[in-house]
PDB file of C-alpha atoms in Angstrom:
ATOM      1  CA  MET J   1       0.000   0.004  -0.016  1.00  0.00           C
ATOM      2  CA  THR J   2       1.304   3.418  -0.964  1.00  0.00           C
ATOM      3  CA  THR J   3       0.091   6.659   0.570  1.00  0.00           C
ATOM      4  CA  LEU J   4       0.989  10.357   0.532  1.00  0.00           C
ATOM      5  CA  VAL J   5       1.699  12.266   3.697  1.00  0.00           C
ATOM      6  CA  PHE J   6       0.705  15.939   3.448  1.00  0.00           C
ATOM      7  CA  ASP J   7       1.514  17.034   6.988  1.00  0.00           C
ATOM      8  CA  ILE J   8       3.037  15.871  10.257  1.00  0.00           C
ATOM      9  CA  GLU J   9       2.015  17.705  13.376  1.00  0.00           C
ATOM     10  CA  LYS J  10       4.459  17.259  16.242  1.00  0.00           C
ATOM     11  CA  PHE J  11       3.471  17.922  19.846  1.00  0.00           C
ATOM     12  CA  ALA J  12      -0.225  17.585  19.032  1.00  0.00           C
ATOM     13  CA  VAL J  13      -2.349  18.209  22.133  1.00  0.00           C
ATOM     14  CA  HIS J  14      -5.754  19.049  20.591  1.00  0.00           C
ATOM     15  CA  ASP J  15      -6.672  15.595  19.281  1.00  0.00           C
ATOM     16  CA  GLY J  16      -7.365  13.808  22.571  1.00  0.00           C
ATOM     17  CA  PRO J  17      -5.551  13.288  25.846  1.00  0.00           C
ATOM     18  CA  GLY J  18      -1.766  13.372  25.993  1.00  0.00           C
ATOM     19  CA  ILE J  19       0.891  14.538  23.575  1.00  0.00           C
ATOM     20  CA  ARG J  20       1.426  12.820  20.247  1.00  0.00           C
ATOM     21  CA  SER J  21       2.580  13.249  16.696  1.00  0.00           C
ATOM     22  CA  VAL J  22      -0.262  13.235  14.135  1.00  0.00           C
ATOM     23  CA  VAL J  23       0.347  12.140  10.545  1.00  0.00           C
ATOM     24  CA  PHE J  24      -2.141  13.540   8.030  1.00  0.00           C
ATOM     25  CA  LEU J  25      -2.583  11.463   4.883  1.00  0.00           C
ATOM     26  CA  LYS J  26      -3.614  12.784   1.478  1.00  0.00           C
ATOM     27  CA  GLY J  27      -6.279  11.033  -0.513  1.00  0.00           C
ATOM     28  CA  CYS J  28      -9.603  11.402   1.213  1.00  0.00           C
ATOM     29  CA  PRO J  29     -12.253  10.824  -1.452  1.00  0.00           C
ATOM     30  CA  LEU J  30     -15.260  12.059   0.530  1.00  0.00           C
ATOM     31  CA  ARG J  31     -15.271  15.765  -0.441  1.00  0.00           C
ATOM     32  CA  CYS J  32     -17.185  16.799   2.660  1.00  0.00           C
ATOM     33  CA  LEU J  33     -18.165  20.440   2.287  1.00  0.00           C
ATOM     34  CA  TRP J  34     -17.389  21.033   5.979  1.00  0.00           C
ATOM     35  CA  CYS J  35     -13.905  19.501   5.821  1.00  0.00           C
ATOM     36  CA  HIS J  36     -11.353  21.453   7.853  1.00  0.00           C
ATOM     37  CA  ASN J  37      -8.445  19.856   5.948  1.00  0.00           C
ATOM     38  CA  PRO J  38      -9.527  20.259   2.292  1.00  0.00           C
ATOM     39  CA  GLU J  39      -5.881  20.050   1.256  1.00  0.00           C
ATOM     40  CA  SER J  40      -6.053  16.352   2.155  1.00  0.00           C
ATOM     41  CA  GLN J  41      -8.506  15.675  -0.611  1.00  0.00           C
ATOM     42  CA  SER J  42      -7.251  14.102  -3.811  1.00  0.00           C
ATOM     43  CA  PHE J  43      -9.073  13.732  -7.096  1.00  0.00           C
ATOM     44  CA  GLY J  44      -7.163  10.677  -8.309  1.00  0.00           C
ATOM     45  CA  GLN J  45      -7.988   7.009  -7.821  1.00  0.00           C
ATOM     46  CA  GLU J  46      -7.741   6.435  -4.072  1.00  0.00           C
ATOM     47  CA  THR J  47      -8.247   3.528  -1.726  1.00  0.00           C
ATOM     48  CA  PRO J  48     -11.702   3.743  -0.158  1.00  0.00           C
ATOM     49  CA  ILE J  49     -11.760   4.829   3.476  1.00  0.00           C
ATOM     50  CA  LEU J  50     -13.401   1.615   4.688  1.00  0.00           C
ATOM     51  CA  GLY J  51     -10.602  -0.335   2.962  1.00  0.00           C
ATOM     52  CA  ASN J  52      -8.060   1.728   4.900  1.00  0.00           C
ATOM     53  CA  LEU J  53      -9.953   1.034   8.110  1.00  0.00           C
ATOM     54  CA  ASP J  54      -9.931  -2.684   7.401  1.00  0.00           C
ATOM     55  CA  PHE J  55      -6.212  -2.573   6.602  1.00  0.00           C
ATOM     56  CA  ILE J  56      -5.376  -0.802   9.853  1.00  0.00           C
ATOM     57  CA  ALA J  57      -7.661  -3.136  11.837  1.00  0.00           C
ATOM     58  CA  SER J  58      -5.982  -6.192  10.274  1.00  0.00           C
ATOM     59  CA  ARG J  59      -2.693  -4.978  11.729  1.00  0.00           C
ATOM     60  CA  GLY J  60      -4.169  -4.861  15.234  1.00  0.00           C
ATOM     61  CA  ALA J  61      -3.971  -1.115  15.691  1.00  0.00           C
ATOM     62  CA  GLU J  62      -6.216   0.553  18.244  1.00  0.00           C
ATOM     63  CA  ILE J  63      -8.649   2.803  16.407  1.00  0.00           C
ATOM     64  CA  VAL J  64     -10.565   5.842  17.589  1.00  0.00           C
ATOM     65  CA  LEU J  65     -13.328   6.904  15.170  1.00  0.00           C
ATOM     66  CA  ARG J  66     -13.432  10.668  15.190  1.00  0.00           C
ATOM     67  CA  CYS J  67     -16.733  11.766  13.697  1.00  0.00           C
ATOM     68  CA  PRO J  68     -17.558  15.377  12.921  1.00  0.00           C
ATOM     69  CA  LEU J  69     -21.303  15.830  13.367  1.00  0.00           C
ATOM     70  CA  ILE J  70     -23.104  18.739  11.758  1.00  0.00           C
ATOM     71  CA  PRO J  71     -26.606  19.644  12.983  1.00  0.00           C
ATOM     72  CA  GLY J  72     -29.139  18.970  10.266  1.00  0.00           C
ATOM     73  CA  VAL J  73     -26.611  17.349   7.920  1.00  0.00           C
ATOM     74  CA  ASN J  74     -25.284  14.082   9.365  1.00  0.00           C
ATOM     75  CA  ASP J  75     -26.624  13.859  12.894  1.00  0.00           C
ATOM     76  CA  SER J  76     -29.795  11.875  12.194  1.00  0.00           C
ATOM     77  CA  ALA J  77     -30.626   8.639  14.023  1.00  0.00           C
ATOM     78  CA  ALA J  78     -29.791   6.731  10.803  1.00  0.00           C
ATOM     79  CA  ALA J  79     -26.349   8.369  10.513  1.00  0.00           C
ATOM     80  CA  LEU J  80     -25.578   7.705  14.188  1.00  0.00           C
ATOM     81  CA  ALA J  81     -26.737   4.103  13.807  1.00  0.00           C
ATOM     82  CA  HIS J  82     -24.249   3.689  10.915  1.00  0.00           C
ATOM     83  CA  ILE J  83     -21.456   5.059  13.075  1.00  0.00           C
ATOM     84  CA  ALA J  84     -22.423   2.690  15.916  1.00  0.00           C
ATOM     85  CA  HIS J  85     -22.569  -0.287  13.536  1.00  0.00           C
ATOM     86  CA  LEU J  86     -19.134   0.524  12.080  1.00  0.00           C
ATOM     87  CA  ALA J  87     -17.632   0.914  15.570  1.00  0.00           C
ATOM     88  CA  LYS J  88     -19.081  -2.412  16.762  1.00  0.00           C
ATOM     89  CA  ALA J  89     -18.207  -4.278  13.544  1.00  0.00           C
ATOM     90  CA  THR J  90     -14.526  -3.242  13.667  1.00  0.00           C
ATOM     91  CA  SER J  91     -12.863  -5.101  16.512  1.00  0.00           C
ATOM     92  CA  CYS J  92     -10.043  -2.626  17.014  1.00  0.00           C
ATOM     93  CA  VAL J  93     -12.293   0.419  17.495  1.00  0.00           C
ATOM     94  CA  ARG J  94     -11.859   1.443  21.124  1.00  0.00           C
ATOM     95  CA  ARG J  95     -14.268   4.353  21.127  1.00  0.00           C
ATOM     96  CA  VAL J  96     -16.035   6.978  19.056  1.00  0.00           C
ATOM     97  CA  GLU J  97     -15.237  10.645  19.562  1.00  0.00           C
ATOM     98  CA  ILE J  98     -17.889  13.043  18.372  1.00  0.00           C
ATOM     99  CA  GLU J  99     -16.623  16.340  17.098  1.00  0.00           C
ATOM    100  CA  PRO J 100     -18.889  19.351  16.911  1.00  0.00           C
ATOM    101  CA  TYR J 101     -18.798  21.343  13.675  1.00  0.00           C
ATOM    102  CA  HIS J 102     -16.461  24.328  13.440  1.00  0.00           C
ATOM    103  CA  PRO J 103     -15.814  26.565  10.428  1.00  0.00           C
ATOM    104  CA  LEU J 104     -12.009  26.370  10.376  1.00  0.00           C
ATOM    105  CA  GLY J 105     -11.945  24.878   6.877  1.00  0.00           C
ATOM    106  CA  GLU J 106     -13.801  27.728   5.209  1.00  0.00           C
ATOM    107  CA  GLY J 107     -10.717  29.919   4.827  1.00  0.00           C
ATOM    108  CA  LYS J 108      -8.604  27.022   3.565  1.00  0.00           C
ATOM    109  CA  SER J 109     -11.254  26.158   0.991  1.00  0.00           C
ATOM    110  CA  ARG J 110     -11.276  29.724  -0.340  1.00  0.00           C
ATOM    111  CA  ARG J 111      -7.467  29.759  -0.530  1.00  0.00           C
ATOM    112  CA  LEU J 112      -7.577  26.460  -2.472  1.00  0.00           C
ATOM    113  CA  GLY J 113     -10.016  28.012  -4.940  1.00  0.00           C
ATOM    114  CA  ARG J 114     -12.980  25.834  -4.053  1.00  0.00           C
ATOM    115  CA  ALA J 115     -16.157  27.425  -5.298  1.00  0.00           C
ATOM    116  CA  ASP J 116     -18.461  25.557  -2.961  1.00  0.00           C
ATOM    117  CA  SER J 117     -19.191  27.237   0.322  1.00  0.00           C
ATOM    118  CA  PHE J 118     -20.602  25.679   3.447  1.00  0.00           C
ATOM    119  CA  THR J 119     -21.862  27.083   6.695  1.00  0.00           C
ATOM    120  CA  ALA J 120     -23.753  25.314   9.429  1.00  0.00           C
ATOM    121  CA  PRO J 121     -25.006  26.137  12.901  1.00  0.00           C
ATOM    122  CA  PHE J 122     -22.728  25.327  15.783  1.00  0.00           C
ATOM    123  CA  SER J 123     -23.682  22.284  17.823  1.00  0.00           C
ATOM    124  CA  THR J 124     -25.538  22.964  21.048  1.00  0.00           C
ATOM    125  CA  ASP J 125     -24.911  21.153  24.308  1.00  0.00           C
ATOM    126  CA  ALA J 126     -28.267  19.485  23.769  1.00  0.00           C
ATOM    127  CA  ASP J 127     -27.137  18.240  20.313  1.00  0.00           C
ATOM    128  CA  LYS J 128     -23.954  16.778  21.772  1.00  0.00           C
ATOM    129  CA  ALA J 129     -25.826  15.123  24.671  1.00  0.00           C
ATOM    130  CA  ARG J 130     -28.309  13.578  22.213  1.00  0.00           C
ATOM    131  CA  TRP J 131     -25.534  12.203  19.994  1.00  0.00           C
ATOM    132  CA  ARG J 132     -23.606  10.799  22.935  1.00  0.00           C
ATOM    133  CA  GLY J 133     -26.758   9.298  24.469  1.00  0.00           C
ATOM    134  CA  PHE J 134     -27.733   7.618  21.176  1.00  0.00           C
ATOM    135  CA  LEU J 135     -24.327   6.019  20.708  1.00  0.00           C
ATOM    136  CA  GLU J 136     -24.035   4.933  24.345  1.00  0.00           C
ATOM    137  CA  ALA J 137     -27.537   3.384  24.159  1.00  0.00           C
ATOM    138  CA  MET J 138     -26.171   1.279  21.288  1.00  0.00           C
ATOM    139  CA  HIS J 139     -23.306   0.153  23.617  1.00  0.00           C
ATOM    140  CA  VAL J 140     -20.611   2.226  21.901  1.00  0.00           C
ATOM    141  CA  GLN J 141     -18.068   3.949  24.116  1.00  0.00           C
ATOM    142  CA  CYS J 142     -18.342   7.594  23.197  1.00  0.00           C
ATOM    143  CA  LEU J 143     -16.464  10.703  24.220  1.00  0.00           C
ATOM    144  CA  GLU J 144     -17.301  14.202  23.318  1.00  0.00           C
ATOM    145  CA  GLU J 145     -14.317  15.918  21.762  1.00  0.00           C
ATOM    146  CA  PRO J 146     -13.624  19.102  23.718  1.00  0.00           C
ATOM    147  CA  ASP J 147     -14.233  22.230  21.662  1.00  0.00           C
ATOM    148  CA  VAL J 148     -10.562  23.186  21.396  1.00  0.00           C
ATOM    149  CA  HIS J 149     -11.349  25.794  18.746  1.00  0.00           C
ATOM    150  CA  ARG J 150     -13.497  27.914  21.027  1.00  0.00           C
ATOM    151  CA  VAL J 151     -11.669  30.912  22.450  1.00  0.00           C
ATOM    152  CA  PRO J 152     -11.527  30.569  26.225  1.00  0.00           C
ATOM    153  CA  GLN J 153     -12.995  33.315  28.373  1.00  0.00           C
ATOM    154  CA  VAL J 154     -10.378  35.065  30.501  1.00  0.00           C
ATOM    155  CA  PRO J 155     -11.626  36.864  33.632  1.00  0.00           C
ATOM    156  CA  GLY J 156     -11.396  40.603  33.115  1.00  0.00           C
ATOM    157  CA  ASN J 157     -11.108  40.216  29.344  1.00  0.00           C
ATOM    158  CA  SER J 158     -14.810  40.083  28.465  1.00  0.00           C
ATOM    159  CA  ALA J 159     -16.856  42.763  26.729  1.00  0.00           C
ATOM    160  CA  GLU J 160     -19.577  42.074  29.298  1.00  0.00           C
ATOM    161  CA  GLU J 161     -17.364  42.960  32.294  1.00  0.00           C
TER     162      GLU J 161
END
């Protein structure tokens, strides 16, 4: 199997607990309008994502499914049931992490010359609780990805104070 690496992030702390290096691979064929790494997309013949998942699972790697959920787009009961089925059918999946939508890919898409534009509402706490509850009811270990892209409020630095 041959793959293209388009980025390596050292000292990554935003993608779960602990410090790690994250390797970003080029070749995603999905073309999600909300993608925050559109530079990872490739328009050539690529290995399907489920094939990659099977390949990694066959090597015994521990897998965390990180699923961006966008209110009104892919957060239906049917979509969540597909995520749960995939997690349960792949023996190496340790948990599912749900990621609320954020618009960080919009600027990248414009710089890459993509004509399509996408905006969506931010996920509410109720949305995230519903997603987590649905997956846990299907016996899938689920963690809510902390919203690392939200600017923290610093006491004394608020327009309301």
